[in-house]
Coordinates of C-alpha atoms in Angstrom, one line a residue:
Chain A
X4 CA -1.6 54.3 5.9
X5 CA -5.0 56.4 5.8
X6 CA -6.6 54.6 3.5
X7 CA -6.2 51.2 5.5
X8 CA -7.6 53.2 8.7
X9 CA -10.4 54.7 6.3
X10 CA -11.3 50.8 5.4
X11 CA -11.1 49.6 9.0
X12 CA -13.4 52.7 9.9
X13 CA -16.0 52.2 6.9
X14 CA -16.2 48.5 8.1
X15 CA -16.6 49.4 12.3
X16 CA -19.1 51.6 10.8
X17 CA -21.2 49.1 9.0
X18 CA -21.3 46.8 12.2
X19 CA -22.9 50.1 13.8
X20 CA -25.4 50.0 11.1
X21 CA -26.4 46.7 12.0
X22 CA -26.5 47.5 15.1
X23 CA -23.3 45.4 16.2
X24 CA -22.4 48.0 18.8
X25 CA -20.6 46.1 21.4
X26 CA -18.5 44.3 18.4
X27 CA -17.5 47.9 17.1
X28 CA -16.4 48.9 19.9
X29 CA -14.4 46.1 21.2
X30 CA -13.0 45.9 17.5
X31 CA -12.2 49.4 17.9
X32 CA -10.1 48.9 21.0
X33 CA -8.5 46.6 19.7
X34 CA -7.5 48.0 16.5
X35 CA -6.7 51.1 18.1
X36 CA -4.5 49.4 21.1
X37 CA -2.2 47.7 18.0
X38 CA -1.8 51.5 16.9
X39 CA -0.9 52.6 20.2
X40 CA 1.9 49.7 20.3
X41 CA 3.9 51.1 17.5
X42 CA 2.8 54.6 18.7
X43 CA 0.8 55.6 15.4
X44 CA -1.1 58.2 17.2
X45 CA -2.8 59.5 14.3
X46 CA -4.2 56.6 13.2
X47 CA -5.4 55.3 17.2
X48 CA -6.9 59.1 17.4
X49 CA -8.7 58.9 13.9
X50 CA -10.0 55.0 14.3
X51 CA -11.1 56.0 18.0
X52 CA -12.6 59.7 16.8
X53 CA -14.6 58.4 14.0
X54 CA -16.1 55.1 15.6
X55 CA -17.1 57.2 18.8
X56 CA -18.9 59.6 16.4
X57 CA -20.9 56.8 14.8
X58 CA -21.7 55.0 18.4
X59 CA -22.9 58.7 20.0
X60 CA -24.8 59.2 16.8
X61 CA -26.5 55.9 17.1
X62 CA -27.3 56.8 20.9
X63 CA -24.6 54.6 22.5
X64 CA -23.4 56.9 24.8
X65 CA -21.5 54.2 27.0
X66 CA -19.7 52.7 24.0
X67 CA -19.2 56.1 22.5
X68 CA -18.4 57.3 25.6
X69 CA -15.8 54.7 26.5
X70 CA -13.9 55.0 22.9
X71 CA -13.8 58.7 23.8
X72 CA -11.9 58.3 27.3
X73 CA -9.7 56.3 25.6
X74 CA -8.9 58.8 22.9
X75 CA -7.8 61.5 25.3
X76 CA -6.0 59.0 27.1
X77 CA -3.9 58.7 23.3
X78 CA -3.8 62.4 23.5
X79 CA -1.9 62.0 27.0
X80 CA 0.3 59.3 25.5
X81 CA 0.9 61.1 22.7
X82 CA 1.8 64.1 24.6
X83 CA -0.5 66.0 22.1
X84 CA -0.9 70.0 22.7
X85 CA -4.1 71.6 23.4
X86 CA -4.7 73.3 19.4
X87 CA -7.9 74.2 17.0
X88 CA -7.6 70.2 15.9
X89 CA -7.1 68.3 18.9
X90 CA -9.8 70.1 20.7
X91 CA -12.1 70.3 18.0
X92 CA -12.2 67.0 17.7
X93 CA -12.9 66.3 21.2
X94 CA -15.9 69.1 21.3
X95 CA -17.6 67.4 18.3
X96 CA -17.7 64.1 20.3
X97 CA -19.0 66.3 23.3
X98 CA -21.5 67.8 21.5
X99 CA -23.1 64.2 20.6
X100 CA -23.6 63.1 24.1
X101 CA -26.8 62.6 25.3
X102 CA -27.5 65.2 28.3
X103 CA -28.3 62.1 30.9
X104 CA -25.1 59.9 29.9
X105 CA -23.3 59.3 32.6
X106 CA -19.8 58.7 31.0
X107 CA -19.9 62.2 29.3
X108 CA -19.1 63.7 32.7
X109 CA -15.8 61.6 32.8
X110 CA -15.1 62.9 29.2
X111 CA -15.4 66.1 30.6
X112 CA -13.1 65.9 33.6
X113 CA -10.7 63.9 31.7
X114 CA -10.5 66.7 28.9
X115 CA -9.9 69.5 31.3
X116 CA -7.2 67.1 32.6
X117 CA -5.5 66.8 29.6
X118 CA -5.6 70.4 28.3
X119 CA -4.3 71.3 31.9
X120 CA -1.5 69.2 31.6
X121 CA -0.2 69.6 28.1
X122 CA -1.5 72.8 27.7
X123 CA -0.4 76.5 29.2
X124 CA -4.1 76.6 31.3
X125 CA -3.7 74.8 34.4
X126 CA -7.1 75.3 35.5
X127 CA -8.2 73.6 32.0
X128 CA -8.4 75.2 28.4
X129 CA -10.9 78.0 28.6
X130 CA -12.6 76.8 25.2
X131 CA -13.3 73.8 26.5
X132 CA -14.8 75.3 29.4
X133 CA -17.0 77.6 27.3
X134 CA -18.3 74.9 25.5
X135 CA -18.8 72.7 28.7
X136 CA -20.3 75.2 30.9
X137 CA -22.6 76.1 27.5
X138 CA -23.9 72.7 27.4
X139 CA -24.7 72.7 31.0
X140 CA -26.2 76.3 30.7
X141 CA -28.3 74.7 28.2
X142 CA -29.6 71.9 30.1
X143 CA -30.5 74.2 33.2
X144 CA -27.3 72.6 35.4
X145 CA -26.5 75.5 36.8
X146 CA -23.5 74.2 39.2
X147 CA -21.9 72.7 36.4
X148 CA -22.3 75.6 33.9
X149 CA -20.7 78.3 36.8
X150 CA -17.9 75.7 37.1
X151 CA -17.0 76.1 33.9
X152 CA -18.0 79.3 32.6
X153 CA -16.2 81.1 35.4
X154 CA -13.1 80.2 33.5
X155 CA -14.1 80.3 30.4
X156 CA -14.0 82.3 27.4
X157 CA -15.0 86.0 26.9
X158 CA -17.9 84.6 25.4
X159 CA -18.9 82.8 28.7
X160 CA -20.0 86.0 30.7
X161 CA -23.1 86.3 28.6
X162 CA -24.0 82.7 28.7
X163 CA -23.2 82.5 32.6
X164 CA -25.6 85.9 32.9
X165 CA -28.4 84.9 31.1
X166 CA -28.7 81.4 32.6
X167 CA -28.9 83.0 36.2
X168 CA -31.5 85.5 34.8
X169 CA -33.7 82.5 33.3
X170 CA -33.2 81.1 36.8
X171 CA -33.9 84.2 38.6
X172 CA -37.4 84.6 36.6
X173 CA -38.3 80.9 38.1
X174 CA -38.9 82.9 41.4
X175 CA -39.3 85.5 43.5
X176 CA -38.9 89.1 42.0
X177 CA -36.3 90.5 44.8
X178 CA -34.0 87.8 44.5
X179 CA -32.7 89.0 41.6
X180 CA -29.1 90.2 43.5
X181 CA -28.8 86.6 44.9
X182 CA -28.7 85.3 41.2
X183 CA -26.7 88.1 39.7
X184 CA -24.1 87.4 42.5
X185 CA -23.6 84.1 41.4
X186 CA -21.8 85.3 38.2
X187 CA -20.2 88.5 39.7
X188 CA -18.3 87.3 43.0
X189 CA -17.0 84.4 41.3
X190 CA -15.6 86.4 38.5
X191 CA -14.2 88.9 41.3
X192 CA -12.6 85.9 42.7
X193 CA -10.7 84.8 39.8
X194 CA -9.6 88.0 39.3
X195 CA -12.0 88.5 36.3
X196 CA -13.4 92.4 36.5
X197 CA -14.3 92.4 32.9
X198 CA -16.5 89.7 33.2
X199 CA -17.9 90.6 36.6
X200 CA -18.8 93.8 35.1
X201 CA -20.4 92.1 32.2
X202 CA -22.7 90.1 33.8
X203 CA -23.5 93.0 36.2
X204 CA -24.4 94.8 32.8
X205 CA -26.2 91.8 31.2
X206 CA -28.1 91.0 34.4
X207 CA -29.2 94.3 35.4
X208 CA -30.5 95.4 31.4
X209 CA -32.5 92.1 31.3
X210 CA -34.2 92.8 34.5
X211 CA -35.0 96.4 33.4
X212 CA -36.2 95.1 29.7
X213 CA -38.5 93.0 31.7
X214 CA -39.6 95.1 34.4
X215 CA -41.2 98.1 32.8
X216 CA -42.1 99.7 36.8
X217 CA -38.8 98.5 38.5
X218 CA -37.9 101.8 40.2
X219 CA -34.3 102.8 39.0
X220 CA -32.0 105.8 39.2
X221 CA -28.8 106.5 37.5
X222 CA -26.5 108.3 39.7
X223 CA -23.7 110.5 38.9
X224 CA -20.8 112.5 40.0
X225 CA -19.6 115.6 38.0
X226 CA -16.7 113.4 36.8
X227 CA -18.8 111.2 35.0
X228 CA -18.7 108.2 37.7
X229 CA -21.8 106.6 37.4
X230 CA -23.9 103.6 38.9
X231 CA -27.7 102.6 38.4
X232 CA -29.3 102.4 41.8
X233 CA -32.5 100.0 42.0
X234 CA -33.9 101.5 45.4
X235 CA -36.0 98.3 45.7
X236 CA -32.9 96.0 45.5
X237 CA -30.5 97.3 47.8
X238 CA -27.8 94.1 47.1
X239 CA -28.1 94.9 43.6
X240 CA -26.8 98.3 44.7
X241 CA -24.7 96.6 46.7
X242 CA -23.0 94.6 43.6
X243 CA -22.9 97.9 41.6
X244 CA -20.8 99.5 44.1
X245 CA -18.7 97.0 45.1
X246 CA -17.5 96.4 41.3
X247 CA -16.7 100.3 41.3
X248 CA -14.9 99.9 44.9
X249 CA -12.6 96.8 43.7
X250 CA -11.4 99.3 41.2
X251 CA -9.8 101.6 43.8
X252 CA -9.1 99.0 46.2
X253 CA -9.4 101.0 49.2
X254 CA -10.0 99.5 52.1
X255 CA -12.0 101.5 54.5
X256 CA -14.2 102.2 51.3
X257 CA -14.7 98.8 51.1
X258 CA -15.5 98.4 55.0
X259 CA -18.0 101.2 54.7
X260 CA -20.0 99.2 51.9
X261 CA -20.1 96.2 53.9
X262 CA -21.3 98.1 57.1
X263 CA -23.8 100.3 55.4
X264 CA -25.0 96.8 53.8
X265 CA -24.6 94.4 56.7
X266 CA -28.1 93.7 57.6
X267 CA -29.1 92.1 53.7
X268 CA -25.6 90.9 53.5
X269 CA -26.5 88.6 56.7
X270 CA -29.2 87.0 54.8
X271 CA -27.0 85.8 52.1
X272 CA -24.2 83.3 51.8
X273 CA -21.6 86.0 50.4
X274 CA -19.6 86.3 54.1
X275 CA -16.8 83.9 52.8
X276 CA -16.4 85.3 48.8
X277 CA -16.5 88.9 50.5
X278 CA -14.0 87.8 53.1
X279 CA -11.8 86.5 50.2
X280 CA -12.5 90.1 47.7
X281 CA -11.6 92.2 50.5
X282 CA -8.2 90.1 50.5
X283 CA -7.5 90.2 47.0
X284 CA -8.8 94.1 46.4
X285 CA -8.4 95.4 49.6
X286 CA -5.5 93.6 51.3
X287 CA -7.7 93.1 54.1
X288 CA -6.2 89.9 55.6
X289 CA -8.6 88.0 58.0
X290 CA -7.1 85.4 60.7
X291 CA -8.2 82.5 58.9
X292 CA -7.1 78.6 60.3
X293 CA -4.2 77.5 59.0
X294 CA -4.8 76.0 55.1
X295 CA -2.4 74.4 53.4
X296 CA -4.4 74.8 50.0
X297 CA -4.2 78.7 50.6
X298 CA -0.3 78.4 50.1
X299 CA -0.8 77.3 46.3
X300 CA -3.1 80.2 45.9
X301 CA 0.0 82.6 45.8
X302 CA 0.9 82.5 41.7
X303 CA -2.1 84.8 41.4
X304 CA -2.4 88.5 40.5
X305 CA 1.6 88.5 41.1
X306 CA 2.0 87.6 44.7
X307 CA 5.6 86.4 45.4
X308 CA 4.7 82.8 44.6
X309 CA 4.8 82.1 41.1
X310 CA 8.3 84.1 40.9
X311 CA 9.5 83.9 36.8
X312 CA 6.7 85.5 34.7
X313 CA 6.9 89.5 34.5
X314 CA 3.4 90.2 35.8
X315 CA 2.0 94.1 36.3
X316 CA 2.4 94.5 40.3
X317 CA -1.0 95.2 41.5
X318 CA -1.4 96.6 44.8
X319 CA -4.2 95.4 46.7
X320 CA -4.5 92.3 44.9
X321 CA -3.5 89.3 47.2
X322 CA -3.8 85.6 46.9
X323 CA -5.9 84.0 45.0
X324 CA -9.0 82.4 47.0
X325 CA -9.6 79.0 48.6
X326 CA -12.4 77.1 46.7
X327 CA -14.3 75.2 49.2
X328 CA -14.0 71.4 48.8
X329 CA -11.6 70.1 46.7
X330 CA -12.8 67.0 44.5
Chain B
X435 CA -34.4 107.7 47.9
X436 CA -31.8 106.6 50.8
X437 CA -30.2 104.3 48.3
X438 CA -29.4 106.9 45.9
X439 CA -28.3 109.4 48.3
X440 CA -26.0 106.6 49.5
X441 CA -24.6 105.9 46.4
X442 CA -23.8 109.6 45.5
X443 CA -22.1 110.0 48.7
X444 CA -20.1 107.0 48.1
X445 CA -19.0 107.5 44.4
X446 CA -17.6 111.0 45.5
X447 CA -15.7 109.1 48.1
X448 CA -14.6 106.7 45.8
X449 CA -13.1 109.4 43.2
X450 CA -10.8 110.9 45.7
X451 CA -8.8 107.4 45.8
X452 CA -6.8 106.4 42.9
X453 CA -7.8 103.8 40.2
X454 CA -5.5 100.9 40.5
X455 CA -7.3 98.6 38.3
X456 CA -9.2 99.2 34.6
X457 CA -12.6 98.0 34.5
X458 CA -11.7 95.4 31.7
X459 CA -8.9 93.7 33.9
X460 CA -9.0 89.9 33.8
X461 CA -6.3 88.3 35.4
X462 CA -4.7 85.8 32.7
X463 CA -6.1 82.5 32.9
X464 CA -2.6 81.1 32.5
X465 CA -1.8 82.2 36.0
X466 CA -4.8 80.1 37.5
X467 CA -4.1 77.9 40.0
X468 CA -4.5 74.3 38.8
X469 CA -8.4 73.9 40.6
X470 CA -12.2 74.6 40.0
X471 CA -13.0 78.0 40.8
X472 CA -15.4 79.4 43.7
X473 CA -18.9 78.8 43.1
X474 CA -21.2 80.1 45.8
X475 CA -23.2 78.1 47.6
X476 CA -26.3 76.3 46.4
X477 CA -29.5 78.0 46.1
X478 CA -32.5 76.7 47.9
X479 CA -34.5 76.3 45.0
X480 CA -33.1 74.1 41.7
X481 CA -33.3 75.2 38.3
X482 CA -36.5 74.0 36.4
X483 CA -35.4 71.3 33.4
X484 CA -35.7 73.2 29.8
X485 CA -38.2 72.4 27.3
X486 CA -36.2 70.1 24.9
X487 CA -36.7 70.3 20.9
X488 CA -37.4 67.2 19.0
X489 CA -35.0 66.4 16.6
X490 CA -37.2 67.5 13.9
X491 CA -37.9 70.6 14.8
X492 CA -34.6 71.7 14.6
X493 CA -33.8 74.1 12.0
X494 CA -31.9 73.1 9.1
X495 CA -29.1 75.5 7.7
X496 CA -27.5 76.0 4.5
X497 CA -24.0 76.8 4.4
X498 CA -22.4 78.5 1.2
X499 CA -18.5 78.8 1.3
X500 CA -16.8 81.1 -1.1
X501 CA -13.4 81.8 -2.1
X502 CA -12.4 84.6 -4.6
X503 CA -8.6 83.8 -4.3
X504 CA -6.4 81.4 -5.2
X505 CA -8.2 78.7 -5.5
X506 CA -11.4 79.9 -6.4
X507 CA -14.1 77.9 -4.6
X508 CA -17.8 78.0 -3.9
X509 CA -19.2 75.1 -2.0
X510 CA -22.7 74.8 -1.1
X511 CA -23.7 72.3 1.6
X512 CA -26.8 72.1 3.0
X513 CA -29.4 70.8 5.7
X514 CA -26.8 70.9 8.7
X515 CA -28.1 71.1 12.2
X516 CA -27.2 74.0 14.1
X517 CA -24.9 71.7 16.2
X518 CA -22.4 71.2 13.6
X519 CA -19.1 72.5 14.4
X520 CA -16.7 74.7 12.0
X521 CA -14.3 71.6 12.0
X522 CA -16.9 69.4 10.7
X523 CA -17.6 71.6 7.9
X524 CA -14.0 72.0 7.4
X525 CA -13.9 68.1 6.9
X526 CA -17.1 68.4 4.3
X527 CA -14.8 71.0 2.2
X528 CA -11.8 68.6 2.3
X529 CA -14.2 65.7 0.8
X530 CA -15.3 68.0 -1.9
X531 CA -12.2 69.4 -2.8
X532 CA -9.1 67.4 -1.6
X533 CA -7.7 70.4 0.1
X534 CA -6.6 69.5 3.8
X535 CA -8.3 70.4 6.5
X536 CA -5.6 72.3 8.4
X537 CA -4.9 74.2 5.7
X538 CA -8.5 75.7 5.5
X539 CA -9.5 79.0 7.2
X540 CA -12.8 80.0 7.6
X541 CA -14.1 83.9 7.8
X542 CA -17.7 85.1 9.0
X543 CA -18.0 88.9 8.3
X544 CA -14.3 88.9 7.6
X545 CA -13.1 87.6 10.9
X546 CA -11.9 84.1 11.1
X547 CA -13.7 81.4 13.4
X548 CA -12.1 78.8 15.2
X549 CA -12.8 75.1 14.5
X550 CA -14.6 74.7 18.1
X551 CA -17.5 76.8 17.3
X552 CA -20.9 75.7 15.8
X553 CA -23.0 77.5 13.3
X554 CA -25.7 78.0 16.3
X555 CA -22.8 80.2 17.8
X556 CA -22.6 82.3 15.0
X557 CA -26.3 82.3 13.8
X558 CA -29.2 84.9 15.1
X559 CA -31.8 82.6 16.9
X560 CA -33.9 82.3 13.2
X561 CA -31.5 82.9 10.6
X562 CA -31.5 79.3 8.2
X563 CA -28.2 79.9 6.0
X564 CA -25.1 81.7 6.4
X565 CA -22.4 82.6 4.3
X566 CA -18.6 81.8 5.0
X567 CA -15.5 83.1 3.4
X568 CA -12.3 80.8 2.9
X569 CA -8.9 80.9 2.5
X570 CA -6.6 78.2 1.7
X571 CA -2.7 78.8 3.2
X572 CA -0.8 78.3 0.6
X573 CA -3.0 79.1 -2.0
X574 CA -3.8 76.5 -4.7
X575 CA -0.2 74.9 -4.4
X576 CA -1.2 73.3 -1.0
X577 CA -3.9 70.8 -2.4
X578 CA -2.0 67.4 -2.9
X579 CA -1.9 66.1 -6.8
X580 CA -4.8 63.2 -7.2
X581 CA -3.5 59.9 -5.9
X582 CA -2.2 58.6 -9.4
X583 CA 0.4 56.9 -7.1
X584 CA -2.0 54.7 -5.4
X585 CA -1.4 51.6 -8.1
X586 CA 2.8 51.8 -7.3
X587 CA 1.6 52.4 -3.6
X588 CA -0.8 49.2 -3.8
X589 CA 2.2 47.2 -5.3
X590 CA 4.6 47.9 -2.9
X591 CA 2.1 47.9 0.4
X592 CA 1.4 44.3 0.2
X593 CA 4.8 43.4 0.5
X594 CA 5.3 45.8 3.1
X595 CA 2.3 44.4 5.0
X596 CA 3.8 41.2 5.3
X597 CA 6.4 42.1 7.3
X598 CA 4.4 43.3 10.1
X599 CA 3.2 41.4 13.2
X600 CA -0.2 42.5 12.5
X601 CA -0.9 40.9 9.8
X602 CA 0.4 37.7 11.0
X603 CA -2.0 38.2 13.8
X604 CA -4.8 39.0 11.5
X605 CA -3.8 35.6 9.8
X606 CA -4.0 33.9 12.7
X607 CA -7.1 35.1 13.9
X608 CA -9.0 33.9 10.4
X609 CA -7.3 30.6 10.5
X610 CA -8.5 30.1 14.0
X611 CA -12.5 31.0 13.0
X612 CA -12.0 29.2 9.9
X613 CA -10.7 26.3 11.5
X614 CA -12.3 26.6 14.6
X615 CA -8.8 25.5 16.0
X616 CA -6.6 27.9 17.7
X617 CA -3.9 25.4 17.8
X618 CA -4.1 24.5 14.5
X619 CA -4.4 28.3 13.3
X620 CA -0.9 29.1 15.2
X621 CA 0.7 26.3 13.6
X622 CA -0.3 27.0 10.1
X623 CA 0.3 30.8 10.2
X624 CA 4.1 30.2 12.0
X625 CA 4.6 27.8 9.1
X626 CA 3.4 30.3 6.6
X627 CA 5.4 33.1 7.7
X628 CA 8.6 31.3 8.1
X629 CA 8.5 29.9 4.4
X630 CA 7.5 33.6 3.7
X631 CA 10.5 34.6 5.5
X632 CA 12.9 31.8 3.7
X633 CA 11.7 32.5 0.2
X634 CA 12.4 36.2 0.8
X635 CA 15.8 35.4 1.5
X636 CA 16.7 33.2 -1.5
X637 CA 18.3 35.2 -4.0

């Protein structure tokens, strides 16, 4: 039946070329619904995908977006698994949206929901997050970018660090650590030491490259443990030392670090994330009000809750963080 | 040099403790809880808006796809925008060669490229051309033959169409528009359908 769908799509695309956007959208919905009734998922998806893209390309974000949402709904009905093709289709559509289009946000939400329900990633597919986050980074929407890139792919770290650096450059020089932390601390909170380190490296490298006069000194031990120290940016040094400390997980070392930088940390909003890092990496439990959501976190880091999966027991890594303000 | 000397002492203290995590440790995202990650509180100043490239200013990319093996291919695609995804490129290859999209594997510098990537992700900032190598899973045997089956299919698809409710609904829709009378359209389409059905059952 492929050629029949092709004919229907061609007819609808003609309507779009003639500016008959509403008709095209409505007729697509009708045609797709018929295929859905007979569970002909490939045909429904094919028609929705093709017409949605044509509408988006014609600048019709509302109607294009509506069909994209319907397509994700078909994915759910079809119980389609996230794979290269099913994700690729969504991402092609995503890239066609104008940034200001209101339906894009719902589309992103729905695609993440679908991927988490039918894929292996409870927080949503990392590849989808990477693309959505990258778009937001390009558009200078930092908070949305962060929410996605922190749980993206390996490639996300560079995009995130560079975005934070770009943002940093718009303001005062001494605020560098505040922007670097926006990538480093959230990565630590999802147990991603690799990308916390990557973000730190990328940020400090850009900082040094752009500021020839910035004083930096490499400090090393006889055993070759090294760290770059920026005498004029104490909080940046704190972050560098923290990244080394989390690898060893010794609580008194962490407390010593916090104590040394207490005055500067007081000027930041880092108290909560540092508490959580203390718990995750150093086993320092702080008394907190009963938070039922925290109980859901115990699957992270091989802490008892999850049970089944064979995970390496990481001493010092405990429950995951509680993200404030669950949507 | 207070910062540097503290760091020195700190590193020495650290080294006395055993390493528990490698520097490249990353928790498997399959173990993440089903929620948004924690992000830091908002900054006092928002980020400035980016300068947007007008569509005309965007560069055009020339894409070449080559396969040395079975079947040998040399496909050129010109003037693609940097936002073209690998999935789109596969689609164009399929259109030109009849090789099914899901049997195509595209490589750049000998590494496979996922469908979701776009040209912009692969190219340098000022590149305007790229060459990919392409593999066909299953070789030339994977290419379906030309549809000479088409005429036979067309013959049988007519009668199979008449079996579908969709056809009769479409016919009613046409009649309704043409006659501008829903009631007449309903009656007629039912009449046509039942007489077709009884003509089928005659020996």
